[in-house]
Structures are given as structure tokens and as C-alpha cells.
CSV table of C-alpha atoms in Angstrom, one decimal:
chain,number,residue,atom,x,y,z
S,1,UNK,CA,46.8,139.5,76.6
S,2,UNK,CA,44.4,140.3,74.0
S,3,UNK,CA,42.4,143.4,74.0
S,4,UNK,CA,39.3,142.1,75.7
S,5,UNK,CA,38.5,143.9,78.7
S,6,UNK,CA,37.5,142.9,81.2
S,7,UNK,CA,37.5,139.1,80.3
S,8,UNK,CA,33.9,137.5,81.2
S,9,UNK,CA,33.6,135.1,84.0
S,10,UNK,CA,32.1,131.7,82.0
S,11,UNK,CA,30.6,128.8,84.0
S,12,UNK,CA,29.8,125.6,82.5
S,13,UNK,CA,29.4,122.1,84.2
S,14,UNK,CA,30.9,123.0,87.1
S,15,UNK,CA,33.7,124.6,85.9
S,16,UNK,CA,34.6,128.3,85.7
S,17,UNK,CA,36.3,130.0,83.3
S,18,UNK,CA,37.7,133.6,84.5
S,19,UNK,CA,40.0,136.5,84.4
S,20,UNK,CA,43.3,135.8,86.2
S,21,UNK,CA,44.0,137.5,89.6
S,22,UNK,CA,47.3,138.8,90.9
S,23,UNK,CA,50.0,136.1,90.1
S,24,UNK,CA,48.0,133.3,89.3
S,25,UNK,CA,49.2,133.0,85.3
S,26,UNK,CA,52.9,133.1,87.0
S,27,UNK,CA,52.1,130.5,89.5
S,28,UNK,CA,49.9,128.2,87.1
S,29,UNK,CA,53.0,128.7,84.6
S,30,UNK,CA,55.2,127.0,87.2
S,31,UNK,CA,52.7,124.2,88.3
S,32,UNK,CA,52.1,123.4,84.7
S,33,UNK,CA,55.9,123.2,84.2
S,34,UNK,CA,56.2,121.0,87.3
S,35,UNK,CA,53.2,118.6,86.5
S,36,UNK,CA,54.1,115.2,85.2
S,37,UNK,CA,50.7,115.2,82.9
S,38,UNK,CA,50.9,118.8,81.4
S,39,UNK,CA,54.8,119.2,81.1
S,40,UNK,CA,54.6,116.4,79.0
S,41,UNK,CA,53.0,118.3,76.4
S,42,UNK,CA,53.8,122.0,77.7
S,43,UNK,CA,57.3,121.2,78.8
S,44,UNK,CA,59.0,121.9,82.0
S,45,UNK,CA,60.4,125.4,81.1
S,46,UNK,CA,58.2,127.9,82.9
S,47,UNK,CA,59.6,131.0,81.0
S,48,UNK,CA,58.3,129.4,77.9
S,49,UNK,CA,54.8,128.8,79.6
S,50,UNK,CA,54.8,132.6,80.6
S,51,UNK,CA,55.6,133.3,77.3
S,52,UNK,CA,52.5,131.3,76.0
S,53,UNK,CA,50.2,133.4,78.2
S,54,UNK,CA,51.7,136.8,77.6
S,55,UNK,CA,52.2,136.8,74.0
S,56,UNK,CA,50.6,139.6,72.4
S,57,UNK,CA,47.3,139.3,70.9
S,58,UNK,CA,46.8,136.2,73.3
S,59,UNK,CA,43.9,136.3,75.9
S,60,UNK,CA,44.8,134.0,78.9
S,61,UNK,CA,41.7,132.7,81.3
S,62,UNK,CA,41.9,130.7,84.4
S,63,UNK,CA,40.1,127.5,84.6
S,64,UNK,CA,38.9,127.1,87.9
S,65,UNK,CA,37.3,123.7,89.3
S,66,UNK,CA,36.6,122.5,92.9
S,67,UNK,CA,37.6,126.2,93.8
S,68,UNK,CA,41.1,126.2,92.8
S,69,UNK,CA,43.0,126.7,89.4
S,70,UNK,CA,43.0,123.7,87.2
S,71,UNK,CA,44.6,125.2,84.2
S,72,UNK,CA,44.4,127.5,81.5
S,73,UNK,CA,42.5,128.1,78.2
S,74,UNK,CA,43.8,130.7,75.8
S,75,UNK,CA,42.6,132.3,72.6
S,76,UNK,CA,43.9,134.8,69.9
S,77,UNK,CA,41.6,136.2,67.0
S,78,UNK,CA,42.4,137.1,63.4
S,79,UNK,CA,40.8,140.3,63.2
S,80,UNK,CA,40.9,140.7,59.3
S,81,UNK,CA,37.1,140.2,57.8
S,82,UNK,CA,38.1,137.9,55.3
S,83,UNK,CA,39.7,135.3,57.5
S,84,UNK,CA,38.0,136.2,60.9
S,85,UNK,CA,38.3,133.3,63.4
S,86,UNK,CA,39.7,132.4,66.5
S,87,UNK,CA,42.5,130.1,67.7
S,88,UNK,CA,42.5,128.3,71.2
S,89,UNK,CA,44.8,126.4,73.6
S,90,UNK,CA,44.4,124.7,76.8
S,91,UNK,CA,46.6,123.4,79.7
S,92,UNK,CA,45.2,121.4,82.5
S,93,UNK,CA,46.9,119.8,85.9
S,94,UNK,CA,46.9,116.1,86.2
S,95,UNK,CA,44.5,116.4,89.1
S,96,UNK,CA,41.7,117.5,87.0
S,97,UNK,CA,42.5,115.2,83.6
S,98,UNK,CA,39.8,112.8,82.7
S,99,UNK,CA,37.1,114.7,85.1
S,100,UNK,CA,35.5,116.6,82.1
S,101,UNK,CA,36.9,119.8,83.2
S,102,UNK,CA,38.6,120.6,79.9
S,103,UNK,CA,35.8,119.7,78.1
S,104,UNK,CA,33.5,122.3,80.0
S,105,UNK,CA,36.0,124.9,79.7
S,106,UNK,CA,36.5,124.6,75.9
S,107,UNK,CA,32.6,124.8,75.4
S,108,UNK,CA,32.4,127.5,77.5
S,109,UNK,CA,35.2,129.6,75.7
S,110,UNK,CA,33.8,128.4,72.6
S,111,UNK,CA,30.6,129.6,73.1
S,112,UNK,CA,31.5,133.0,74.2
S,113,UNK,CA,34.1,133.5,71.0
S,114,UNK,CA,30.9,132.5,68.9
S,115,UNK,CA,28.1,134.5,70.5
S,116,UNK,CA,30.1,137.3,72.0
S,117,UNK,CA,33.1,137.9,69.7
S,118,UNK,CA,31.2,137.0,66.5
S,119,UNK,CA,33.7,134.0,65.2
S,120,UNK,CA,32.4,131.4,62.8
S,121,UNK,CA,35.2,128.9,63.2
S,122,UNK,CA,38.0,128.1,66.0
S,123,UNK,CA,40.8,126.2,65.5
S,124,UNK,CA,43.2,124.1,67.7
S,125,UNK,CA,46.5,122.3,66.9
S,126,UNK,CA,47.3,119.4,69.3
S,127,UNK,CA,50.5,116.9,69.0
S,128,UNK,CA,49.4,114.3,66.9
S,129,UNK,CA,50.6,111.6,69.4
S,130,UNK,CA,48.3,113.5,72.2
S,131,UNK,CA,45.3,110.9,71.8
S,132,UNK,CA,43.5,112.1,74.7
S,133,UNK,CA,43.3,115.8,73.8
S,134,UNK,CA,42.4,115.0,70.3
S,135,UNK,CA,39.4,112.6,71.7
S,136,UNK,CA,38.4,115.6,74.0
S,137,UNK,CA,38.4,118.0,71.1
S,138,UNK,CA,36.2,115.5,69.2
S,139,UNK,CA,33.9,115.1,71.7
S,140,UNK,CA,33.4,119.3,71.5
S,141,UNK,CA,32.8,119.3,67.5
S,142,UNK,CA,36.5,119.8,66.5
S,143,UNK,CA,37.2,118.0,63.1
S,144,UNK,CA,40.8,117.2,61.7
S,145,UNK,CA,41.9,119.4,59.1
S,146,UNK,CA,45.2,118.0,58.6
S,147,UNK,CA,48.5,117.3,60.0
S,148,UNK,CA,51.1,120.3,60.1
S,149,UNK,CA,54.5,118.8,59.7
S,150,UNK,CA,57.4,119.5,62.1
S,151,UNK,CA,55.3,122.5,63.1
S,152,UNK,CA,56.1,123.0,67.1
S,153,UNK,CA,59.4,122.6,68.9
S,154,UNK,CA,59.1,119.9,71.9
S,155,UNK,CA,60.8,120.5,75.2
S,156,UNK,CA,63.1,117.8,74.2
S,157,UNK,CA,64.2,120.5,71.3
S,158,UNK,CA,63.1,118.4,68.6
S,159,UNK,CA,60.4,119.1,66.2
S,160,UNK,CA,56.8,117.2,66.1
S,161,UNK,CA,53.8,117.2,64.2
S,162,UNK,CA,50.5,118.9,64.9
S,163,UNK,CA,47.0,117.9,64.1
S,164,UNK,CA,45.1,121.1,63.1
S,165,UNK,CA,41.2,120.7,64.0
S,166,UNK,CA,38.6,123.3,63.4
S,167,UNK,CA,34.9,123.6,64.4
S,168,UNK,CA,32.4,125.9,63.0
S,169,UNK,CA,29.8,127.6,65.1
S,170,UNK,CA,26.8,125.1,64.2
S,171,UNK,CA,29.1,122.3,65.1
S,172,UNK,CA,29.7,123.0,68.8
S,173,UNK,CA,28.4,120.0,70.4
S,174,UNK,CA,26.8,121.2,73.7
């Protein structure tokens, strides 16, 4: 995980974004991989999902709703002062989709990245055919930058396009 210790607890609109406890990330990797809604985008390879959470330089938070883990939200930081920004990603279990959980988690993490970590720009890059995610990210304030062609290998082994989106600190929609 990124060298941010300890990760704070963030709360927004009934959703908590917090540091993982015990084996929560491993358990959540399995749940996300088995969940029909999330595995569509994340794939069903538990080991690949775990690699995402535990990659060098990645900070991973648990998203909690209704008192239980609902997903994960991650961030990476570009430390070079001339290019400084943060990249984020999110994965939600199907039971909490369309309830505002992802929107609240995104707003909480982005606010922390801007106010505490000093970023002026945040990026995210959903699959171009993930219309639900693109709508949610637009709602928070992200804007399309352009399509990154064949930039990510899907769970079926084929390469697909992603939409690079960014948000400047003054564009965050509270």
C-alpha cells in the first residue's frame, strides 16, 4: 500500500471509507470476483484482484455501508511536483450499486486527496462500455479527456478501451 499510515476514516452520506482490518481485503477480493455485478468489470480472478489491492504504491480503503464492507476504493499518487496528481479506482459489490454508495465514497476520497494530500487533479479510467460508472464519475465532477485504446486486458483475455477522465480540485461536485 501507499506510504500513507495510518489511512484515515472518511465519512460521507452514510458511507464510511476506512482502513482495512485483518483479512478484509483478501475476503473482499474473493467477494468481488464472485459477484456477478462487479466481476463483469473486475473479472473473476481472485489473485488478480488481490494484486490490484496490494500493488506497490497503491492505497486501498474499504467502503462500508450498512455496517458491512461494500467494496474497495484505491488511489495512487504521482509524487513528481511537476506532474503531481492522484489516480483512483473503485469496485463495488452488486448489493450496493445504485444506492449512492460509490458516489459518496468517491467524494470522500477525492476531498481527502485534495485537502490533505494536496492534489489539484484526480484521474480515473473506466472501460468505455461501463456506462453506469461513467455516469457516476460525471456526477461527481469528472470530465472525459479521451479514449485510451486497447489499454486494459479484460477477464476474457482481450484488450479493451478505457475512457480517461479527470477532475480538477475546483470541479468536485459536493
